[in-house]
Short mmCIF file of C-alpha atoms and ligand atoms in Angstrom, two decimals:
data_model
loop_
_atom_site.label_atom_id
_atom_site.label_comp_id
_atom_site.label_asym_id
_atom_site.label_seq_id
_atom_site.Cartn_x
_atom_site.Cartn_y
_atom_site.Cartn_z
CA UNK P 1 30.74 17.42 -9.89
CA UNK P 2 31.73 14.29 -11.43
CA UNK P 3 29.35 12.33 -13.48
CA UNK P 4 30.27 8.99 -12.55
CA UNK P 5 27.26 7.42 -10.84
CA UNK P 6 29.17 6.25 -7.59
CA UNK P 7 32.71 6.80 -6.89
CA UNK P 8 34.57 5.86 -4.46
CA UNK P 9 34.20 7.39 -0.86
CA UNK P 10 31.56 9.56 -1.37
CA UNK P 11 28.73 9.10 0.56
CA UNK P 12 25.46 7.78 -1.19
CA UNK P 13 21.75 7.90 -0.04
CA UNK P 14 19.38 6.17 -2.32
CA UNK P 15 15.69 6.92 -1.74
CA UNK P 16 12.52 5.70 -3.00
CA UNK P 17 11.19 8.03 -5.42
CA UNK P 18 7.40 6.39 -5.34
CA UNK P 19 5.12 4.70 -3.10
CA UNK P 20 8.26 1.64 -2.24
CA UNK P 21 9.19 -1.04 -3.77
CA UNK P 22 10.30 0.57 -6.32
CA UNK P 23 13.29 -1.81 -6.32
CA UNK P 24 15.58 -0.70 -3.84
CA UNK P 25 16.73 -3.82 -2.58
CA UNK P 26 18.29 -4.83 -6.34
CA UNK P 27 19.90 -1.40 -6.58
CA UNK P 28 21.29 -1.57 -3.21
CA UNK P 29 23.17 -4.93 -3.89
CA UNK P 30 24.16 -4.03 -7.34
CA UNK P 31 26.15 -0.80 -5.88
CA UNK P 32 26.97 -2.46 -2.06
CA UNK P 33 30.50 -3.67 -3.02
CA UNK P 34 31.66 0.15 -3.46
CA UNK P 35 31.07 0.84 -0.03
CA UNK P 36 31.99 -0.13 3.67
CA UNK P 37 28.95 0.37 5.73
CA UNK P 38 25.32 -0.02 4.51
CA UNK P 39 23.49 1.71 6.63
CA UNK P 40 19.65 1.92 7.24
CA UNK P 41 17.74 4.98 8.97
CA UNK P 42 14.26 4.53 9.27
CA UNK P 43 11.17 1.64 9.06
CA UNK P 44 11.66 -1.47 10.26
CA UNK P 45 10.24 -4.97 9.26
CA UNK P 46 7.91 -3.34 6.90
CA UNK P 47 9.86 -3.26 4.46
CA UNK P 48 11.11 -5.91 1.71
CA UNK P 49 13.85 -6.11 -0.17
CA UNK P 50 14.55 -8.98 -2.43
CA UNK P 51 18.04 -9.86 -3.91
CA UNK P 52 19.18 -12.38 -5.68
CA UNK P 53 22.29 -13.84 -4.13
CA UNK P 54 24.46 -16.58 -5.83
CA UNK P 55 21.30 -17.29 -8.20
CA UNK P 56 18.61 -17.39 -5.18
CA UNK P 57 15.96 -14.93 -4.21
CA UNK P 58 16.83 -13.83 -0.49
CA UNK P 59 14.40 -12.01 1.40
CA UNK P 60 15.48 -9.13 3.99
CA UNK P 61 13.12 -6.65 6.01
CA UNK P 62 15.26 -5.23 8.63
CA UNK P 63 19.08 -6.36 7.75
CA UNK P 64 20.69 -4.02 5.28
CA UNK P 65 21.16 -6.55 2.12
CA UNK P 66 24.69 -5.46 1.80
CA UNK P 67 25.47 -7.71 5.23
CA UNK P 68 25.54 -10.52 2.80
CA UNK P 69 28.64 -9.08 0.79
CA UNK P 70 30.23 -8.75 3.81
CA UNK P 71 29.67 -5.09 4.71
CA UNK P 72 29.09 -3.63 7.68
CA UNK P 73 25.45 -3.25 8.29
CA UNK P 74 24.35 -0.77 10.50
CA UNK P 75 20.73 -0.17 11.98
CA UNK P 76 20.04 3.26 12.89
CA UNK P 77 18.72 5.31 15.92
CA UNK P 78 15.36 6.38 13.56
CA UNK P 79 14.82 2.96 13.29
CA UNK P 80 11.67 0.72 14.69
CA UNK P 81 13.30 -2.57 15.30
CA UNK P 82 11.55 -6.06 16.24
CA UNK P 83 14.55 -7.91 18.01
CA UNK P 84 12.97 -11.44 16.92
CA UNK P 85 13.05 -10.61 13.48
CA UNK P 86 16.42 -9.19 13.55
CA UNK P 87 17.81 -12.66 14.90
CA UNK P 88 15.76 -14.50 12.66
CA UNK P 89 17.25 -12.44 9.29
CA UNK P 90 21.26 -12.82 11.51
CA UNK P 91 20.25 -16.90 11.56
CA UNK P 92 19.10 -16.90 8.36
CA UNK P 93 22.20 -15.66 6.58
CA UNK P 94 24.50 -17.40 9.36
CA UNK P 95 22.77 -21.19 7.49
CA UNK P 96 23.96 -19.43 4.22
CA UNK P 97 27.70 -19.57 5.37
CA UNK P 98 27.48 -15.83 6.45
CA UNK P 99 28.68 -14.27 9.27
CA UNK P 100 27.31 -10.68 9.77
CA UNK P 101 29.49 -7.18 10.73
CA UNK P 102 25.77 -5.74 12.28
CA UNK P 103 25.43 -2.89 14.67
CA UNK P 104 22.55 -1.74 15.86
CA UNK P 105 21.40 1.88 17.56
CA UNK P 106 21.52 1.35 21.52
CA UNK P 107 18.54 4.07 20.53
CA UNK P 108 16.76 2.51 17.68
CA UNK P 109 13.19 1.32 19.08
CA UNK P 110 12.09 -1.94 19.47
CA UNK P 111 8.83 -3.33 18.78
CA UNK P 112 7.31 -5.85 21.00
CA UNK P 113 4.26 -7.87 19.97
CA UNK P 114 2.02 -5.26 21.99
CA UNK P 115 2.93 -2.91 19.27
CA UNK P 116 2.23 -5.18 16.61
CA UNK P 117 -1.07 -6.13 18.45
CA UNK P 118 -2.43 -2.71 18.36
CA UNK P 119 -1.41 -1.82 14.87
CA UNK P 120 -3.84 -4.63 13.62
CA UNK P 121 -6.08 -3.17 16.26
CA UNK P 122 -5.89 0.51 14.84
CA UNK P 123 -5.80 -0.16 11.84
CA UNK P 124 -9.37 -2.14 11.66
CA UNK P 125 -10.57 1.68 12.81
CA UNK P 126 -8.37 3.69 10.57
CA UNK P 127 -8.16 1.72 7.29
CA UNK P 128 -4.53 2.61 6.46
CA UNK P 129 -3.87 -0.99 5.36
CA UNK P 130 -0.96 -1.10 7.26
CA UNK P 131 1.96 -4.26 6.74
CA UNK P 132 0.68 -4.93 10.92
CA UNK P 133 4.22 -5.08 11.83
CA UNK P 134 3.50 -3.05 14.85
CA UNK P 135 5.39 0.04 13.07
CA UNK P 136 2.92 2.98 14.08
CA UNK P 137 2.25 2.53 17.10
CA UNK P 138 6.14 2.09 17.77
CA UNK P 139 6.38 5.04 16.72
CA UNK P 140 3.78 6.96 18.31
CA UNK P 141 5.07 5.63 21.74
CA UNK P 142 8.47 6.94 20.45
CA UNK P 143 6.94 10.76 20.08
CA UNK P 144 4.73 10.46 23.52
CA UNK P 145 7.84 9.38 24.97
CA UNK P 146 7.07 6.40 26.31
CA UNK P 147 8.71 4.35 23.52
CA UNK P 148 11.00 1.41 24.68
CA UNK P 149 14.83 1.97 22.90
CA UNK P 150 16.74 -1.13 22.61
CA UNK P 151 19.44 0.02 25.72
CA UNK P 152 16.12 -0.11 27.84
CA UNK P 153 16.07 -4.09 26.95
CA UNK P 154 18.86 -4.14 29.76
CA UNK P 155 17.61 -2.49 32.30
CA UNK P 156 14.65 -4.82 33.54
CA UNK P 157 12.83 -2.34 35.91
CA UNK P 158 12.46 0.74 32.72
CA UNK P 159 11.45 -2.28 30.52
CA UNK P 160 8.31 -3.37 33.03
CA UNK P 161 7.70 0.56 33.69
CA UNK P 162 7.45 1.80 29.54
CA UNK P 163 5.26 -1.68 28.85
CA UNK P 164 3.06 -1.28 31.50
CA UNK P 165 2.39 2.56 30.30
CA UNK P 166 1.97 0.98 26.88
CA UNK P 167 -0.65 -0.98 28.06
CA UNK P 168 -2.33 1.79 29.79
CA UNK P 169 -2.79 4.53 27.48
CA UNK P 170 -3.36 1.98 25.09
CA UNK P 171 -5.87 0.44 27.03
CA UNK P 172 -4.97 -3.29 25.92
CA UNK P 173 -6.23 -6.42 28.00
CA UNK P 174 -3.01 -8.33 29.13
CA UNK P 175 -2.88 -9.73 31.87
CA UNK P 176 0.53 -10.01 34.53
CA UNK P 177 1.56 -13.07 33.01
CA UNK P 178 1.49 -11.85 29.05
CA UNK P 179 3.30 -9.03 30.45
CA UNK P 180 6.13 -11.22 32.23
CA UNK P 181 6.37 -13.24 29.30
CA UNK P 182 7.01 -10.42 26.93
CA UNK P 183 8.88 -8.75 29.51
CA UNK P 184 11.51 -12.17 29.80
CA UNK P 185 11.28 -12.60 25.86
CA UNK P 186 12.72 -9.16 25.30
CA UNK P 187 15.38 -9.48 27.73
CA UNK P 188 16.23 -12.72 25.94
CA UNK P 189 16.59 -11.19 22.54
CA UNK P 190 18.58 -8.39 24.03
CA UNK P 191 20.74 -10.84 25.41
CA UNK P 192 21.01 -12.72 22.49
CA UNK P 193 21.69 -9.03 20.54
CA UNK P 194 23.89 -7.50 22.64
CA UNK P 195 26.83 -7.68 21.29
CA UNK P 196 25.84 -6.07 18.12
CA UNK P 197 24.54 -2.92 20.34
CA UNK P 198 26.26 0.22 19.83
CA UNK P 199 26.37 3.90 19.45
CA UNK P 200 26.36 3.34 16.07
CA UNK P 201 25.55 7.23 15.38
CA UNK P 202 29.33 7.77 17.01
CA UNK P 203 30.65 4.53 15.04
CA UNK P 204 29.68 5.71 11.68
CA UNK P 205 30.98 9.34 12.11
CA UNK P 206 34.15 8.09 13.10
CA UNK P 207 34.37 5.57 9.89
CA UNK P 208 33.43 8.20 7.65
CA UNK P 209 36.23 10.27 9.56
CA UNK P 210 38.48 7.70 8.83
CA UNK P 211 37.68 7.21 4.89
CA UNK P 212 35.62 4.51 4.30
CA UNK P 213 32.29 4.83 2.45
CA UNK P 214 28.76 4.78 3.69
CA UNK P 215 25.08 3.82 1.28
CA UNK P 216 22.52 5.15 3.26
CA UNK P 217 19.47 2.53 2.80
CA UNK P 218 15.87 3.83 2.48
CA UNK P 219 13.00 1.74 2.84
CA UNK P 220 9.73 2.93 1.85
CA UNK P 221 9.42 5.33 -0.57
CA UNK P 222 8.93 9.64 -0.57
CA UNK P 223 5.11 9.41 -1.24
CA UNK P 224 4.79 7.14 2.30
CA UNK P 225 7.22 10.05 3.93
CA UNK P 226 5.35 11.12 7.31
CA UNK P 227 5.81 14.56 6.12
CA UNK P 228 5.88 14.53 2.51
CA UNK P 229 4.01 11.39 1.56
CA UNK P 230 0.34 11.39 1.01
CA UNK P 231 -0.65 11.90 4.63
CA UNK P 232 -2.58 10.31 6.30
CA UNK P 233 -1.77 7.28 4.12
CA UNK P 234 1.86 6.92 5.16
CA UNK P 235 3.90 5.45 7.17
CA UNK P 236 5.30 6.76 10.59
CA UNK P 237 8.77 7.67 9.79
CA UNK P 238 10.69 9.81 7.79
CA UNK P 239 11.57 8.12 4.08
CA UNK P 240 13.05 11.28 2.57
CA UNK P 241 16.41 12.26 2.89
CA UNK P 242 16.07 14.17 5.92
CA UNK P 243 15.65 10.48 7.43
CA UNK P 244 19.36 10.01 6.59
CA UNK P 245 20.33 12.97 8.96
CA UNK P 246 18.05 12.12 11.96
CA UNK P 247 17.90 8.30 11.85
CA UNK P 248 21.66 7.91 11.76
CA UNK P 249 22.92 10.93 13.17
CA UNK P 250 24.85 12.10 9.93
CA UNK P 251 25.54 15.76 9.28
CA UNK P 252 24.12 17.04 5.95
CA UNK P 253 27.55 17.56 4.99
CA UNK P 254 28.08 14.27 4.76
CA UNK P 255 25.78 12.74 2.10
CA UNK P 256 27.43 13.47 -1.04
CA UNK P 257 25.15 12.22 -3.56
CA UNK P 258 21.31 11.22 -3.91
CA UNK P 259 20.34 8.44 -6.10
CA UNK P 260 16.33 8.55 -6.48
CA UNK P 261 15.11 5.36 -7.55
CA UNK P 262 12.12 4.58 -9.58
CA UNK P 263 9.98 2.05 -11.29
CA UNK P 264 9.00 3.18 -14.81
CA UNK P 265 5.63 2.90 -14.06
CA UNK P 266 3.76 3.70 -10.29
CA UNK P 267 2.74 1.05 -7.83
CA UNK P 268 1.14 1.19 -4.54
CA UNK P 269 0.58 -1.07 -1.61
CA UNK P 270 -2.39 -0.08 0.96
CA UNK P 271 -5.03 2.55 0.54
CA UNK P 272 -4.19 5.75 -0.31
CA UNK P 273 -4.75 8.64 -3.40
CA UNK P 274 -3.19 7.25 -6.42
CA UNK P 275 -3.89 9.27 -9.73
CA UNK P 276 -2.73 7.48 -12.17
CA UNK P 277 -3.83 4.12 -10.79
CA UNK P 278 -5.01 1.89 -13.87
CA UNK P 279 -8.34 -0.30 -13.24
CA UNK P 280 -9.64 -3.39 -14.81
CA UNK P 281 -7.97 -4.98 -17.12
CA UNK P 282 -4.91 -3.57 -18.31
CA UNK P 283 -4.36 -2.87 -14.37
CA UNK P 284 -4.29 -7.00 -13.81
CA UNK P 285 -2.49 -6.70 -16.58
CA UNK P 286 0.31 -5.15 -15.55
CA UNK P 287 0.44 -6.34 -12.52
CA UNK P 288 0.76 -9.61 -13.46
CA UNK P 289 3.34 -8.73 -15.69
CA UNK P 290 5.80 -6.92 -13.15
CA UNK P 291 4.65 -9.62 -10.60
CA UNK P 292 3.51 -7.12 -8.62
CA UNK P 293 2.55 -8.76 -5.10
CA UNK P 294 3.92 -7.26 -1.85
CA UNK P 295 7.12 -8.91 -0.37
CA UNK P 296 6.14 -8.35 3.11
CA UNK P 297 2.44 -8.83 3.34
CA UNK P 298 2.09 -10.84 -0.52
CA UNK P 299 -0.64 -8.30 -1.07
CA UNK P 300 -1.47 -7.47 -4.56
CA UNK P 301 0.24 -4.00 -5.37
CA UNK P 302 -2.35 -1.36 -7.30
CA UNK P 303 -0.50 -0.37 -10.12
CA UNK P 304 -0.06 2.80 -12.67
CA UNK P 305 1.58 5.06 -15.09
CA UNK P 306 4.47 6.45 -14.21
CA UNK P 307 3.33 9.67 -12.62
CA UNK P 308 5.73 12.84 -13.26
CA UNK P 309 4.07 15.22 -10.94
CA UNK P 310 5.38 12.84 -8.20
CA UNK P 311 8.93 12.32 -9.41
CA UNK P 312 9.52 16.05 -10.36
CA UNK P 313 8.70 16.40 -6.43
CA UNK P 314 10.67 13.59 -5.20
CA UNK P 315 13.33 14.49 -7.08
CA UNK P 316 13.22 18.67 -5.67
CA UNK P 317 12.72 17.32 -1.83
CA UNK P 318 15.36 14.83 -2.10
CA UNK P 319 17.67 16.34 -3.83
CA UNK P 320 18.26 13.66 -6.26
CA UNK P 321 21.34 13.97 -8.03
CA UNK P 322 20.99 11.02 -10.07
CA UNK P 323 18.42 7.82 -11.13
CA UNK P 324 17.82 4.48 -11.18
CA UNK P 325 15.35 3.15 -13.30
CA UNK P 326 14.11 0.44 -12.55
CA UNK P 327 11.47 -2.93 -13.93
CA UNK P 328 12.24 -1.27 -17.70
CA UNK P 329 11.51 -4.68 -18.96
CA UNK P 330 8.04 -4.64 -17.73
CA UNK P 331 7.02 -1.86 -19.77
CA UNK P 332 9.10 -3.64 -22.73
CA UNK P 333 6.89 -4.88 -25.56
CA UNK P 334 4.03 -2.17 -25.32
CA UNK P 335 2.94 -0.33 -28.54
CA UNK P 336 2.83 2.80 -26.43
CA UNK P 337 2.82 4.16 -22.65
CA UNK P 338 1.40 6.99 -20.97
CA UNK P 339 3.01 9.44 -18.64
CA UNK P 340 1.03 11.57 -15.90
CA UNK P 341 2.47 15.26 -16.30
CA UNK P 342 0.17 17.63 -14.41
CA UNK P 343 -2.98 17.40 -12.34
CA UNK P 344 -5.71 19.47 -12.12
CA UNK P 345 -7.24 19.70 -8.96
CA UNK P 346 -10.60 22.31 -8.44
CA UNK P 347 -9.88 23.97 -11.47
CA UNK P 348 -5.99 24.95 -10.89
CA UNK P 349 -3.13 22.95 -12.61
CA UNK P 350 -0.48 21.36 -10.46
CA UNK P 351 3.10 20.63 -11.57
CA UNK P 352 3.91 19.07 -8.05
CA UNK P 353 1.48 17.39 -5.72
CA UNK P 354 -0.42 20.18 -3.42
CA UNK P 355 -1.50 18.87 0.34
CA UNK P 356 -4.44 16.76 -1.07
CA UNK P 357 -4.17 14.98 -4.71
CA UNK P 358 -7.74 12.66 -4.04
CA UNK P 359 -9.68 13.26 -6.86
CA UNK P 360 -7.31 15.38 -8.73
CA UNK P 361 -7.52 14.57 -12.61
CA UNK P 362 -4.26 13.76 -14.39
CA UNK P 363 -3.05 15.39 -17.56
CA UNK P 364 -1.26 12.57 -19.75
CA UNK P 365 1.86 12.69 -22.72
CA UNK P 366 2.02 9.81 -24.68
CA UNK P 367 5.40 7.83 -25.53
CA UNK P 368 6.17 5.28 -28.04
CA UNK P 369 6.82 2.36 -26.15
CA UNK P 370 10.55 0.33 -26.63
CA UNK P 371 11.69 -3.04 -28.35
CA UNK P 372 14.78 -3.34 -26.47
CA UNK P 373 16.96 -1.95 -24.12
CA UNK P 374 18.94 -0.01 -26.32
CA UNK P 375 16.17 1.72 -28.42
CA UNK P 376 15.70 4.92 -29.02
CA UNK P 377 12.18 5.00 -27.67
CA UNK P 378 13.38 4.27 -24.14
CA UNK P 379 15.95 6.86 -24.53
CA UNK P 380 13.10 9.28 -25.63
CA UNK P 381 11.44 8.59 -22.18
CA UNK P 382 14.54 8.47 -20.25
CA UNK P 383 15.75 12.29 -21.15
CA UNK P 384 12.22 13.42 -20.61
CA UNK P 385 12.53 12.11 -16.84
CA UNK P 386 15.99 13.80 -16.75
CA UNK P 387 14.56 16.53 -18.11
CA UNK P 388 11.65 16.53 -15.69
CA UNK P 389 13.69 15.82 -12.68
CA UNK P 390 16.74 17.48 -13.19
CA UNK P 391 18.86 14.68 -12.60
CA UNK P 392 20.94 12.35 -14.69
CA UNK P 393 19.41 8.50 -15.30
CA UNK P 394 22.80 6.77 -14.61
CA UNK P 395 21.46 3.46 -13.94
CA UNK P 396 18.84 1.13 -16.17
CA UNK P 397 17.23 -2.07 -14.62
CA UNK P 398 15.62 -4.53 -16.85
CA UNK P 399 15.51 -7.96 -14.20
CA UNK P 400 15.97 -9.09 -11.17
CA UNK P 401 19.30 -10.32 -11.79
CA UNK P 402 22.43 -8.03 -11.78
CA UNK P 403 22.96 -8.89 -14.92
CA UNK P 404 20.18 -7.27 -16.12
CA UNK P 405 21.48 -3.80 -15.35
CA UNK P 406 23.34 -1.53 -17.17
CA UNK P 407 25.23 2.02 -15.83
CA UNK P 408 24.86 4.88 -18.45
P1 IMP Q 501 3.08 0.69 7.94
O1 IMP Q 501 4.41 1.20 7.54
O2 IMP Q 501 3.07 -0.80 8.19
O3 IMP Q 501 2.47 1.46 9.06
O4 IMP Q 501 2.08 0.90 6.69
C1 IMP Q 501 1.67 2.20 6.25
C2 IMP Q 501 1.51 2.24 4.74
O5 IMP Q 501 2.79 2.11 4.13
C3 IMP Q 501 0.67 1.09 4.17
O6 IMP Q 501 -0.03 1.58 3.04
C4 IMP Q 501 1.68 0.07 3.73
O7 IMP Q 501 1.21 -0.76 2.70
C5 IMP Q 501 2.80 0.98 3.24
N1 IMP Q 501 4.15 0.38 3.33
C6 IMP Q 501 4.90 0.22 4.44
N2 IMP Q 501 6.08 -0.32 4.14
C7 IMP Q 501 6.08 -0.49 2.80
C8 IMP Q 501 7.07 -0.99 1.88
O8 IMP Q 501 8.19 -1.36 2.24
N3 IMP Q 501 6.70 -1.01 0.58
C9 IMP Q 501 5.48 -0.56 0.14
N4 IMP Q 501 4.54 -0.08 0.96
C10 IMP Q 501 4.84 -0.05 2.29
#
């Protein structure tokens, strides 16, 4: 295996080793010229990715950023898509001069406000501090089968049937003129989509087939996996790499590498177990350094050490074959930093997390913190993630800009 991070024509996913956010989005455009197709499989508007684009922050949640390089963009089957906010991100680039290649899965699912109703809804009951953009209960109608894909938005008689079912087993109060409005609303925004609608699961194959390159997209990150993450605070699809396979309808065969990005230290958006969560005042003290607020919901993100247990795991699930590191210059500056290693949890030590990590107590190493990019220090704790991981840091991110990035 070569050790060049990226080369050309091989198929990349890159997954979120953490709880998301974990910088994605920057990584993404940084590598997005060495590919033809960007490509997401799973989430929808839930997530946020940030890049900076001729100098200015630009914000995307369902549009793969790499449209804006002039990539194809593709938005797969295992996706949960809300049609309004796809044409608002398409008419938001078209005012910056672009003109998007976007196809999207004629069996992706869409989310209609009912969804995003009953998330807030739910969510008052279950406490998951969800982003309320309708995202679980899109997906639970998906796996009762009673979900609404977007080839349903042209076929007006399925549409009525599925929403009126939602609105049954959901019990919701709307009445037959919410109902007609939503109904002609969706059929306007498939109109207004329908020429990006595809089979995109056949489209890809066939442009893989046919040598160009694909970057798989994550959103999210492993430890908000629906199987993997810490269940039940998660999100409803799958984040890991198994996402790739499912949500796009790509043989195994076909992702070449995994690159596993992570923050140097932890953060976390929503409730949920998070062991090495720092309180008090270093806590706001860190987050205020990393600017740590949620680009979706502008929710302040809890924030930690970076938390080994989790990445050794992400990294063995994934198959991570190399790493990004990301907000280095964050950590920059501090006399020294502490890394979770193990946890013990009723008496028995854990190297990766077991089924239920609340309460567990976290076994720390210490590491002299770093001046500058380029000292040793950093180095010190980047061969002990490599070392932990089993995969090769090729990438080091100290800013938003990509200029602040350097390839090892
Ligand atoms: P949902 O995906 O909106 O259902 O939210 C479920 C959990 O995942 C909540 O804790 C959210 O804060 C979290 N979450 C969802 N999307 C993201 C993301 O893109 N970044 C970070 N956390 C997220």
């Amino acid at each position: 295996m070569d050790t060049c991070v990226v080369s050309v024509s091989m198929n990349l996913a890159v997954i979120g080793l953490q709880f998301g956010d974990e910088g994605k989005g920057k990584i993404v455009d940084f590598l997005a010229e060495r590919f033809d197709i960007i490509a997401r499989f799973s989430g929808g508007s839930n997530a946020g990715h940030t890049v900076i684009h001729d100098g200015v922050p630009v914000k995307f949640h369902l549009l793969p950023s790499g449209v804006i390089r002039g990539k194809v963009g593709i938005l797969g089957n295992g996706m949960a898509i809300d049609p309004g906010k796809v044409l608002d991100e398409i008419n938001m680039i078209k005012s910056m001069g672009i003109h998007p290649k976007l196809y999207i899965s004629s069996k992706a699912h869409v989310v209609t406000s009912l969804h995003r109703a009953l998330d807030s809804r739910d969510d008052e009951l279950v406490g998951i501090g969800t982003t309320k953009q309708g995202i679980g209960p899109t997906y639970t109608s998906k796996y009762r089968r009673i979900g609404i894909r977007v080839a349903d938005l042209y076929n007006p008689q399925t549409l009525e049937k599925k929403l009126q079912l939602f609105i049954e087993l959901n019990s919701l109060n709307i009445d037959k003129n919410e109902l007609n409005e939503e109904l002609k609303r969706l059929s306007h925004y498939g109109t207004l989509i329908k020429d990006s609608v595809v089979d995109t699961e056949v489209l890809i194959n066939n442009m893989m087939d046919s040598g160009k390159s694909a970057l798989f997209e994550g959103s999210q990150g492993t430890f908000l996996d629906v199987d993997f993450g810490t269940y039940p605070f998660v999100t409803s699809s799958s984040t890991t790499v198994g996402g790739v396979v499912t949500g796009l309808g790509v043989p195994p065969s076909k992702i070449h590498r995994v690159l596993g990005i992570a923050k140097a230290y932890t953060t976390r958006v929503g409730a949920g177990p998070f062991p090495t969560e720092l309180s008090g005042k270093e806590g706001d003290e860190l987050r205020a350094r990393g600017r740590e607020y949620g680009a979706t919901t502008g929710r302040p993100r809890r924030v930690g050490y970076l938390d080994m247990v989790l990445l050794r795991y992400a990294s063995l699930i994934n198959g991570v074959t190399e790493i990004a590191l990301t907000k280095l210059d964050i950590l920059q500056g501090m006399d020294e930093i502490q890394v979770g290693t193990a946890y013990d949890c009723n008496a028995t030590r854990y190297l990766y997390p077991p089924a239920n990590i609340d309460g567990c107590k976290v076994n720390y190493d210490l590491y002299a913190g770093w001046a500058s990019i380029d000292d040793k220090n950093l180095n010190d704790y980047v061969k002990n993630i490599e070392r932990e991981t089993k995969a090769r840091v090729s990438i080091l991110s100290y800013g938003p800009e990509p200029e602040s990035t350097v390839e090892l």
